[in-house]
Every structure is written in C-alpha cells, then in structure tokens.
Amino acid sequence: MYYSDKTIIYFDGEFLKSNEASIDLYGQTLHYGYGVFEGIRAYQTENGTKIFKAKEHYQRLKNSCELINIPFEFDVNDLIEKTYEVLNRNNFTNAYIRPLVFCSPNMSLTRPNQVSIMICAWEWGAYLGDNLLNITVSSYARPHPKSTKIEAKVCGHYVNSILAATEAKDKGFDEALLLDTDGFLAEGPGANLFFEKNGKLFTPKKGNILPGITRETVFDLCEEFGIEIEEGDFLPQDLENADGAFYCGTAAEIIGIKSLENKPFAKDWEGTFGKKIQVSYKNLVLERQFISL
Ligand code: PMP
C-alpha cells in the first residue's frame, strides 16, 4: 500500500529502494517514540509538481527536533531538494511525503549520539475522506504541555492520537475531538479545529495543540476574505451551538464536520465559511491563477 518493490526513498544521503533499506532495532525511536516526523503534500499544479509550504514543514521538523534535544544536522533547503528528487524518482506528481528523523542505537534515556533521516512518499487521498464528519468528544485529553513539547511533531505523541481515533471509530463516529486537560477544545487526532458562529470563526488558541501549517493557511485565507477569527479557550458547549465546523491539516486538507455527537450543526456545509475555505485552499495548493496568496 505504501511502497512496492520499485519505490525509492531518501535515507541518510542516499536514494535506496524502500524494501532494501534497514534500520537498527535498538533505537530510541522504535522503543520510546523519541523521534520526529512531518506530513507534507505535493500537488500537480498548473506550474508542475509543487510541494506545498515545503520550507515551513522542514523548518518545523528542525524546530521539533531542537525542542526535544534531537540533534538536527541537516540543511532545510537540501532536504527540500532531496524531496523533489524522491518525487521525481517515483514519478509522483500528487503525493503525501513523510520525513522521519530517528535515533541511533541507545537504550538509555539520554540524548542520542547520532540521528538518521528518511524521506518517503506515497500516493494518498484525503486522509479523512471527502464526506462530512460526525465527531465525538474523546475520553482522552491531549498531552499536557508541561509533560512534553506539545508544539513539536513527536512520534510518541501519536499514541494519544491513535487511542482517540480508534475509540471514536469503535463508537461508530468518523473522528475524535480531543479536549485539553482543562476541558477546553483542543484538536483532532491529526488536524486542527475551526468552528463558525454568528458570522465569525473560532479556533482553539496555541498552547495545547500542534500549531498546524494548514491552520496558518486558513488564517491567511480568512484575512483575504475578511473573515474574522477568534483564538481562545472554548468549551464543547460552544461547539455544540455552532453554525458549522471543519478540521484542517496537511493530510486531511479542509474537511467539513456535519455533527458533534450525532447532533448536526445549524448551517448546511455548502453555506459555511468552511466550504469557501475548502475551495480556496484547493485553489491555493494547486496554484490556480486567480488566487493571489
Ligand atoms: N494537529 C495534529 C495532532 C496533527 O497531527 C496535525 C497534522 N500534522 C495537525 C494538527 C495539522 O497540522 P498541519 O496543518 O501542519 O498538517
């Protein structure tokens, strides 16, 4: 599903077949989740294959490593070049790209001596599908910002995401919504939340969430459209009475949420800000002419 016997990855300075690459089994990333990754998308645009916000993603990879003391000895521009090469060698135009920084053998709870990087890519549709979502508030809270560097995209954080997403699906919902440890709205297992009420958008403030690159793009689009966004601490009750809502993330792009706990939002998705942003996000990543951002 993710690779074939022809798939090429970038691995520590080399381009290799993914089924010929190997890793050491005694690394901290495999045992402790102590590693960092990114999720990036490339699109076949009117100007050729383009990685959307490549610099922002690789800069976040670097920041994530630095935040958790994983040495980052790579050059962001070089990694972007290598990523285009991975796409090229696999003949990908539309693809999801997954860089992973992982640690050398070390079974102690100490800084790694050496780190590796691999960049792989595969063709992947919208992560949460194209249908509007019915979401449920998770029994799992997002990790407390005093227990980790929540703004870093750390491998181990995704145990929390997997628990929340599987719990939601087991209950018959499409996706989970996680609160922070104070009970305020935080985010989805792999996407940021926005909701609309009385002609305004609301989104959880930074501090208990992964501050998404797509979230930033939504801010830019809203500025262009003159849509006001309020960042803050919001409760599930605030969302319950919303006119509409959506999740946003690189893998999920912009996906509408139709209901919370089976209770539909007031507006039809087609009439929400979310729909307008969904369309303009697509135009932006596809570099369609009439978008000026
Ligand atoms: N929150 C979490 C927990 C995520 O995993 C993601 C996906 N990286 C996001 C938000 C959205 O981030 P981005 O828009 O940068 O992909």
mmCIF file of C-alpha atoms and ligand atoms in Angstrom:
data_model
loop_
_atom_site.group_PDB
_atom_site.id
_atom_site.type_symbol
_atom_site.label_atom_id
_atom_site.label_comp_id
_atom_site.label_asym_id
_atom_site.label_seq_id
_atom_site.Cartn_x
_atom_site.Cartn_y
_atom_site.Cartn_z
ATOM 1 C CA MET A 1 0.000 0.000 0.000
ATOM 2 C CA TYR A 2 2.782 2.449 0.860
ATOM 3 C CA TYR A 3 5.504 1.015 -1.316
ATOM 4 C CA SER A 4 6.252 -1.520 -3.998
ATOM 5 C CA ASP A 5 9.485 -3.234 -4.970
ATOM 6 C CA LYS A 6 10.243 -0.190 -7.150
ATOM 7 C CA THR A 7 9.711 2.540 -4.540
ATOM 8 C CA ILE A 8 12.676 4.808 -3.854
ATOM 9 C CA ILE A 9 13.272 6.606 -0.564
ATOM 10 C CA TYR A 10 15.924 9.025 0.615
ATOM 11 C CA PHE A 11 17.875 7.651 3.559
ATOM 12 C CA ASP A 12 20.896 9.374 5.116
ATOM 13 C CA GLY A 13 22.341 10.845 1.961
ATOM 14 C CA GLU A 14 21.369 8.055 -0.397
ATOM 15 C CA PHE A 15 18.461 7.119 -2.605
ATOM 16 C CA LEU A 16 17.545 3.496 -1.931
ATOM 17 C CA LYS A 17 14.783 1.071 -2.687
ATOM 18 C CA SER A 18 12.479 1.123 0.328
ATOM 19 C CA ASN A 19 12.473 -2.662 0.597
ATOM 20 C CA GLU A 20 16.278 -2.696 0.670
ATOM 21 C CA ALA A 21 16.659 -0.134 3.465
ATOM 22 C CA SER A 22 17.035 -1.350 7.025
ATOM 23 C CA ILE A 23 17.151 0.170 10.477
ATOM 24 C CA ASP A 24 18.710 -0.880 13.736
ATOM 25 C CA LEU A 25 16.269 -2.470 16.194
ATOM 26 C CA TYR A 26 17.926 -0.881 19.234
ATOM 27 C CA GLY A 27 16.991 2.742 18.575
ATOM 28 C CA GLN A 28 15.149 5.099 20.915
ATOM 29 C CA THR A 29 12.560 5.964 18.283
ATOM 30 C CA LEU A 30 11.289 2.429 17.945
ATOM 31 C CA HIS A 31 11.369 1.717 21.681
ATOM 32 C CA TYR A 32 10.376 5.040 23.203
ATOM 33 C CA GLY A 33 8.703 7.034 20.431
ATOM 34 C CA TYR A 34 11.571 9.506 20.663
ATOM 35 C CA GLY A 35 11.695 10.752 17.103
ATOM 36 C CA VAL A 36 10.168 13.476 14.984
ATOM 37 C CA PHE A 37 8.314 13.449 11.707
ATOM 38 C CA GLU A 38 6.472 15.601 9.195
ATOM 39 C CA GLY A 39 3.496 15.173 6.915
ATOM 40 C CA ILE A 40 3.761 17.153 3.687
ATOM 41 C CA ARG A 41 1.859 17.149 0.406
ATOM 42 C CA ALA A 42 2.942 17.660 -3.177
ATOM 43 C CA TYR A 43 0.422 18.629 -5.806
ATOM 44 C CA GLN A 44 0.367 18.556 -9.546
ATOM 45 C CA THR A 45 -0.138 22.265 -10.089
ATOM 46 C CA GLU A 46 -0.521 24.284 -13.231
ATOM 47 C CA ASN A 47 3.188 25.081 -12.808
ATOM 48 C CA GLY A 48 4.380 21.498 -12.384
ATOM 49 C CA THR A 49 4.733 19.360 -9.252
ATOM 50 C CA LYS A 50 4.963 21.609 -6.206
ATOM 51 C CA ILE A 51 5.455 20.761 -2.554
ATOM 52 C CA PHE A 52 3.073 22.956 -0.592
ATOM 53 C CA LYS A 53 4.875 25.001 2.071
ATOM 54 C CA ALA A 54 7.968 22.773 1.926
ATOM 55 C CA LYS A 55 10.104 25.257 3.832
ATOM 56 C CA GLU A 56 7.570 25.608 6.669
ATOM 57 C CA HIS A 57 7.343 21.834 7.073
ATOM 58 C CA TYR A 58 11.099 21.239 7.109
ATOM 59 C CA GLN A 59 11.568 24.186 9.424
ATOM 60 C CA ARG A 60 9.018 22.605 11.778
ATOM 61 C CA LEU A 61 10.899 19.284 11.524
ATOM 62 C CA LYS A 62 14.036 21.125 12.627
ATOM 63 C CA ASN A 63 12.236 23.007 15.419
ATOM 64 C CA SER A 64 10.568 19.805 16.629
ATOM 65 C CA CYS A 65 13.969 18.095 16.877
ATOM 66 C CA GLU A 66 15.531 21.037 18.666
ATOM 67 C CA LEU A 67 12.646 21.263 21.120
ATOM 68 C CA ILE A 68 13.205 17.675 22.254
ATOM 69 C CA ASN A 69 17.031 17.710 22.049
ATOM 70 C CA ILE A 70 17.423 15.573 18.954
ATOM 71 C CA PRO A 71 20.412 16.966 17.036
ATOM 72 C CA PHE A 72 19.324 18.208 13.627
ATOM 73 C CA GLU A 73 22.337 18.227 11.369
ATOM 74 C CA PHE A 74 20.521 18.595 8.095
ATOM 75 C CA ASP A 75 20.032 21.543 5.813
ATOM 76 C CA VAL A 76 16.421 22.517 5.203
ATOM 77 C CA ASN A 77 16.998 23.561 1.569
ATOM 78 C CA ASP A 78 18.932 20.394 0.856
ATOM 79 C CA LEU A 79 16.098 18.278 2.304
ATOM 80 C CA ILE A 80 13.611 20.071 0.062
ATOM 81 C CA GLU A 81 15.779 19.286 -2.962
ATOM 82 C CA LYS A 82 16.051 15.651 -1.900
ATOM 83 C CA THR A 83 12.281 15.501 -1.504
ATOM 84 C CA TYR A 84 11.724 16.699 -5.063
ATOM 85 C CA GLU A 85 14.181 14.023 -6.134
ATOM 86 C CA VAL A 86 12.194 11.345 -4.269
ATOM 87 C CA LEU A 87 9.043 12.507 -6.071
ATOM 88 C CA ASN A 88 10.839 12.521 -9.376
ATOM 89 C CA ARG A 89 12.399 9.079 -8.964
ATOM 90 C CA ASN A 90 8.995 7.610 -8.112
ATOM 91 C CA ASN A 91 7.194 9.546 -10.864
ATOM 92 C CA PHE A 92 4.883 11.118 -8.305
ATOM 93 C CA THR A 93 3.005 14.310 -9.014
ATOM 94 C CA ASN A 94 0.378 14.202 -6.267
ATOM 95 C CA ALA A 95 1.845 12.615 -3.156
ATOM 96 C CA TYR A 96 1.987 12.591 0.601
ATOM 97 C CA ILE A 97 5.549 12.955 1.883
ATOM 98 C CA ARG A 98 6.756 11.589 5.197
ATOM 99 C CA PRO A 99 10.170 12.665 6.507
ATOM 100 C CA LEU A 100 11.177 10.901 9.732
ATOM 101 C CA VAL A 101 14.118 11.728 11.962
ATOM 102 C CA PHE A 102 15.045 8.764 14.121
ATOM 103 C CA CYS A 103 17.694 7.964 16.661
ATOM 104 C CA SER A 104 20.730 5.712 16.660
ATOM 105 C CA PRO A 105 21.036 2.639 18.907
ATOM 106 C CA ASN A 106 20.778 3.736 22.524
ATOM 107 C CA MET A 107 18.634 2.009 25.094
ATOM 108 C CA SER A 108 19.319 4.671 27.744
ATOM 109 C CA LEU A 109 17.133 7.673 28.407
ATOM 110 C CA THR A 110 19.856 10.035 27.232
ATOM 111 C CA ARG A 111 20.477 12.238 24.222
ATOM 112 C CA PRO A 112 21.115 10.307 21.019
ATOM 113 C CA ASN A 113 24.648 10.287 19.652
ATOM 114 C CA GLN A 114 23.576 10.124 16.095
ATOM 115 C CA VAL A 115 20.385 10.552 14.148
ATOM 116 C CA SER A 116 19.141 9.404 10.773
ATOM 117 C CA ILE A 117 16.647 10.833 8.361
ATOM 118 C CA MET A 118 14.486 9.130 5.832
ATOM 119 C CA ILE A 119 12.053 10.682 3.388
ATOM 120 C CA CYS A 120 9.429 8.542 1.752
ATOM 121 C CA ALA A 121 6.328 9.368 -0.258
ATOM 122 C CA TRP A 122 3.207 7.621 -1.449
ATOM 123 C CA GLU A 123 0.016 8.489 -3.267
ATOM 124 C CA TRP A 124 -2.660 9.168 -0.677
ATOM 125 C CA GLY A 125 -6.169 10.559 -0.936
ATOM 126 C CA ALA A 126 -7.694 12.953 1.606
ATOM 127 C CA TYR A 127 -6.893 11.413 4.990
ATOM 128 C CA LEU A 128 -10.369 11.771 6.485
ATOM 129 C CA GLY A 129 -12.097 11.156 3.166
ATOM 130 C CA ASP A 130 -14.371 13.572 1.329
ATOM 131 C CA ASN A 131 -17.558 13.028 3.311
ATOM 132 C CA LEU A 132 -18.677 15.337 6.078
ATOM 133 C CA LEU A 133 -17.695 14.045 9.521
ATOM 134 C CA ASN A 134 -19.678 13.082 12.583
ATOM 135 C CA ILE A 135 -17.306 13.579 15.522
ATOM 136 C CA THR A 136 -17.316 12.716 19.221
ATOM 137 C CA VAL A 137 -15.516 14.218 22.182
ATOM 138 C CA SER A 138 -12.752 11.824 23.190
ATOM 139 C CA SER A 139 -12.274 10.388 26.651
ATOM 140 C CA TYR A 140 -8.557 11.046 26.039
ATOM 141 C CA ALA A 141 -7.179 14.543 26.639
ATOM 142 C CA ARG A 142 -4.295 15.919 24.579
ATOM 143 C CA PRO A 143 -0.959 15.565 26.379
ATOM 144 C CA HIS A 144 -0.422 18.309 28.932
ATOM 145 C CA PRO A 145 2.046 20.944 27.653
ATOM 146 C CA LYS A 146 4.022 20.574 30.875
ATOM 147 C CA SER A 147 4.548 16.880 30.198
ATOM 148 C CA THR A 148 6.009 17.248 26.706
ATOM 149 C CA LYS A 149 6.730 19.802 23.970
ATOM 150 C CA ILE A 150 3.242 19.763 22.550
ATOM 151 C CA GLU A 151 4.124 22.059 19.631
ATOM 152 C CA ALA A 152 6.678 19.521 18.371
ATOM 153 C CA LYS A 153 5.561 16.778 15.998
ATOM 154 C CA VAL A 154 6.959 13.962 18.104
ATOM 155 C CA CYS A 155 6.366 10.311 17.189
ATOM 156 C CA GLY A 156 5.308 9.321 20.708
ATOM 157 C CA HIS A 157 2.512 11.912 20.800
ATOM 158 C CA TYR A 158 0.671 9.848 18.249
ATOM 159 C CA VAL A 159 -0.131 7.103 20.737
ATOM 160 C CA ASN A 160 -2.608 9.645 22.135
ATOM 161 C CA SER A 161 -3.931 10.284 18.609
ATOM 162 C CA ILE A 162 -4.313 6.577 17.834
ATOM 163 C CA LEU A 163 -6.154 5.949 21.114
ATOM 164 C CA ALA A 164 -8.562 8.801 20.448
ATOM 165 C CA ALA A 165 -9.181 7.967 16.789
ATOM 166 C CA THR A 166 -9.743 4.249 17.402
ATOM 167 C CA GLU A 167 -12.033 4.952 20.348
ATOM 168 C CA ALA A 168 -14.149 7.265 18.159
ATOM 169 C CA LYS A 169 -14.315 4.753 15.309
ATOM 170 C CA ASP A 170 -15.178 1.894 17.666
ATOM 171 C CA LYS A 171 -18.119 4.010 18.867
ATOM 172 C CA GLY A 172 -19.305 4.494 15.278
ATOM 173 C CA PHE A 173 -18.064 8.059 14.753
ATOM 174 C CA ASP A 174 -15.858 9.255 11.915
ATOM 175 C CA GLU A 175 -13.309 11.033 14.053
ATOM 176 C CA ALA A 176 -12.463 12.142 17.583
ATOM 177 C CA LEU A 177 -12.231 15.603 19.055
ATOM 178 C CA LEU A 178 -9.762 15.923 21.912
ATOM 179 C CA LEU A 179 -10.026 18.412 24.747
ATOM 180 C CA ASP A 180 -7.071 19.744 26.699
ATOM 181 C CA THR A 181 -6.573 18.709 30.316
ATOM 182 C CA ASP A 182 -8.688 21.715 31.450
ATOM 183 C CA GLY A 183 -11.627 20.569 29.336
ATOM 184 C CA PHE A 184 -11.263 23.166 26.576
ATOM 185 C CA LEU A 185 -11.472 22.236 22.898
ATOM 186 C CA ALA A 186 -8.052 21.282 21.536
ATOM 187 C CA GLU A 187 -7.887 19.450 18.200
ATOM 188 C CA GLY A 188 -8.462 16.262 16.280
ATOM 189 C CA PRO A 189 -6.001 13.346 16.394
ATOM 190 C CA GLY A 190 -4.300 14.708 13.263
ATOM 191 C CA ALA A 191 -5.964 18.016 12.413
ATOM 192 C CA ASN A 192 -6.848 21.436 13.846
ATOM 193 C CA LEU A 193 -10.395 22.576 14.553
ATOM 194 C CA PHE A 194 -12.293 25.677 13.449
ATOM 195 C CA PHE A 195 -15.953 26.430 14.047
ATOM 196 C CA GLU A 196 -18.290 29.127 12.814
ATOM 197 C CA LYS A 197 -20.801 31.066 14.843
ATOM 198 C CA ASN A 198 -22.670 34.307 14.124
ATOM 199 C CA GLY A 199 -20.516 35.265 11.152
ATOM 200 C CA LYS A 200 -17.166 34.584 12.816
ATOM 201 C CA LEU A 201 -14.691 31.715 13.020
ATOM 202 C CA PHE A 202 -13.294 30.390 16.287
ATOM 203 C CA THR A 203 -10.297 28.144 16.853
ATOM 204 C CA PRO A 204 -8.504 26.846 19.967
ATOM 205 C CA LYS A 205 -5.501 29.006 20.802
ATOM 206 C CA LYS A 206 -1.956 27.671 20.712
ATOM 207 C CA GLY A 207 -0.609 26.026 23.843
ATOM 208 C CA ASN A 208 -2.342 22.654 23.882
ATOM 209 C CA ILE A 209 -2.294 21.878 20.169
ATOM 210 C CA LEU A 210 0.057 21.173 17.313
ATOM 211 C CA PRO A 211 0.022 24.590 15.629
ATOM 212 C CA GLY A 212 -0.732 23.412 12.122
ATOM 213 C CA ILE A 213 0.675 24.806 8.921
ATOM 214 C CA THR A 214 -2.780 24.397 7.361
ATOM 215 C CA ARG A 215 -4.219 26.317 10.322
ATOM 216 C CA GLU A 216 -1.866 29.189 9.396
ATOM 217 C CA THR A 217 -3.040 28.970 5.795
ATOM 218 C CA VAL A 218 -6.653 29.233 6.985
ATOM 219 C CA PHE A 219 -5.690 32.433 8.816
ATOM 220 C CA ASP A 220 -4.174 33.820 5.598
ATOM 221 C CA LEU A 221 -7.225 32.905 3.529
ATOM 222 C CA CYS A 222 -9.578 34.423 6.096
ATOM 223 C CA GLU A 223 -7.604 37.635 6.102
ATOM 224 C CA GLU A 224 -8.014 37.801 2.359
ATOM 225 C CA PHE A 225 -11.765 37.151 2.646
ATOM 226 C CA GLY A 226 -12.258 39.492 5.603
ATOM 227 C CA ILE A 227 -13.445 36.643 7.832
ATOM 228 C CA GLU A 228 -12.734 37.332 11.482
ATOM 229 C CA ILE A 229 -11.094 34.544 13.532
ATOM 230 C CA GLU A 230 -11.053 34.459 17.307
ATOM 231 C CA GLU A 231 -8.456 32.255 19.026
ATOM 232 C CA GLY A 232 -9.199 31.273 22.584
ATOM 233 C CA ASP A 233 -10.332 28.732 25.154
ATOM 234 C CA PHE A 234 -13.649 27.245 24.085
ATOM 235 C CA LEU A 235 -15.847 24.573 25.594
ATOM 236 C CA PRO A 236 -17.639 21.666 23.926
ATOM 237 C CA GLN A 237 -20.893 23.613 24.562
ATOM 238 C CA ASP A 238 -19.557 26.445 22.365
ATOM 239 C CA LEU A 239 -19.077 23.980 19.551
ATOM 240 C CA GLU A 240 -22.441 22.321 20.133
ATOM 241 C CA ASN A 241 -24.229 25.538 19.212
ATOM 242 C CA ALA A 242 -22.034 26.331 16.217
ATOM 243 C CA ASP A 243 -23.304 27.059 12.717
ATOM 244 C CA GLY A 244 -20.592 24.881 11.176
ATOM 245 C CA ALA A 245 -17.139 23.403 11.768
ATOM 246 C CA PHE A 246 -14.172 21.886 9.971
ATOM 247 C CA TYR A 247 -10.888 20.135 10.530
ATOM 248 C CA CYS A 248 -7.762 21.188 8.698
ATOM 249 C CA GLY A 249 -4.406 19.536 8.224
ATOM 250 C CA THR A 250 -1.951 18.621 5.519
ATOM 251 C CA ALA A 251 -3.236 15.063 5.150
ATOM 252 C CA ALA A 252 -6.918 15.887 5.721
ATOM 253 C CA GLU A 253 -6.791 19.254 3.884
ATOM 254 C CA ILE A 254 -10.061 21.071 4.738
ATOM 255 C CA ILE A 255 -12.851 18.690 5.691
ATOM 256 C CA GLY A 256 -16.285 19.687 6.883
ATOM 257 C CA ILE A 257 -17.782 18.422 10.143
ATOM 258 C CA LYS A 258 -21.523 17.924 9.929
ATOM 259 C CA SER A 259 -22.282 16.940 13.512
ATOM 260 C CA LEU A 260 -20.993 16.609 17.050
ATOM 261 C CA GLU A 261 -22.272 13.516 18.907
ATOM 262 C CA ASN A 262 -24.785 12.970 16.066
ATOM 263 C CA LYS A 263 -26.212 16.465 16.580
ATOM 264 C CA PRO A 264 -25.999 18.421 13.296
ATOM 265 C CA PHE A 265 -24.676 21.951 13.089
ATOM 266 C CA ALA A 266 -27.140 24.690 12.188
ATOM 267 C CA LYS A 267 -25.935 25.503 8.661
ATOM 268 C CA ASP A 268 -25.725 23.326 5.611
ATOM 269 C CA TRP A 269 -21.976 22.820 4.849
ATOM 270 C CA GLU A 270 -22.337 24.428 1.417
ATOM 271 C CA GLY A 271 -23.288 27.727 3.048
ATOM 272 C CA THR A 272 -20.478 27.855 5.608
ATOM 273 C CA PHE A 273 -17.167 29.698 5.681
ATOM 274 C CA GLY A 274 -15.613 26.248 5.830
ATOM 275 C CA LYS A 275 -16.817 25.408 2.329
ATOM 276 C CA LYS A 276 -15.455 28.669 0.963
ATOM 277 C CA ILE A 277 -12.098 27.997 2.645
ATOM 278 C CA GLN A 278 -12.075 24.403 1.387
ATOM 279 C CA VAL A 279 -12.437 25.595 -2.203
ATOM 280 C CA SER A 280 -9.858 28.346 -1.881
ATOM 281 C CA TYR A 281 -7.383 26.041 -0.105
ATOM 282 C CA LYS A 282 -7.566 23.668 -3.059
ATOM 283 C CA ASN A 283 -7.047 26.544 -5.487
ATOM 284 C CA LEU A 284 -4.073 27.723 -3.472
ATOM 285 C CA VAL A 285 -2.276 24.365 -3.299
ATOM 286 C CA LEU A 286 -2.963 23.795 -6.993
ATOM 287 C CA GLU A 287 -1.581 27.275 -7.773
ATOM 288 C CA ARG A 288 -4.653 28.189 -9.740
ATOM 289 C CA GLN A 289 -4.183 31.614 -11.234
ATOM 290 C CA PHE A 290 -6.928 33.604 -9.618
ATOM 291 C CA ILE A 291 -5.625 33.162 -6.078
ATOM 292 C CA SER A 292 -3.101 35.809 -5.198
ATOM 293 C CA LEU A 293 -1.658 34.435 -1.920
HETATM 294 N N1 PMP B 1 -2.802 18.505 14.903
HETATM 295 C C1 PMP B 1 -2.221 17.296 14.887
HETATM 296 C C2 PMP B 1 -2.224 16.493 16.134
HETATM 297 C C3 PMP B 1 -1.642 16.799 13.702
HETATM 298 O O1 PMP B 1 -1.072 15.591 13.685
HETATM 299 C C4 PMP B 1 -1.692 17.588 12.537
HETATM 300 C C5 PMP B 1 -1.092 17.069 11.266
HETATM 301 N N2 PMP B 1 0.271 17.358 11.181
HETATM 302 C C6 PMP B 1 -2.289 18.848 12.610
HETATM 303 C C7 PMP B 1 -2.835 19.273 13.804
HETATM 304 C C8 PMP B 1 -2.333 19.750 11.406
HETATM 305 O O2 PMP B 1 -1.036 20.191 11.104
HETATM 306 P P1 PMP B 1 -0.606 20.599 9.646
HETATM 307 O O3 PMP B 1 -1.638 21.530 9.143
HETATM 308 O O4 PMP B 1 0.700 21.260 9.829
HETATM 309 O O5 PMP B 1 -0.527 19.365 8.831
#
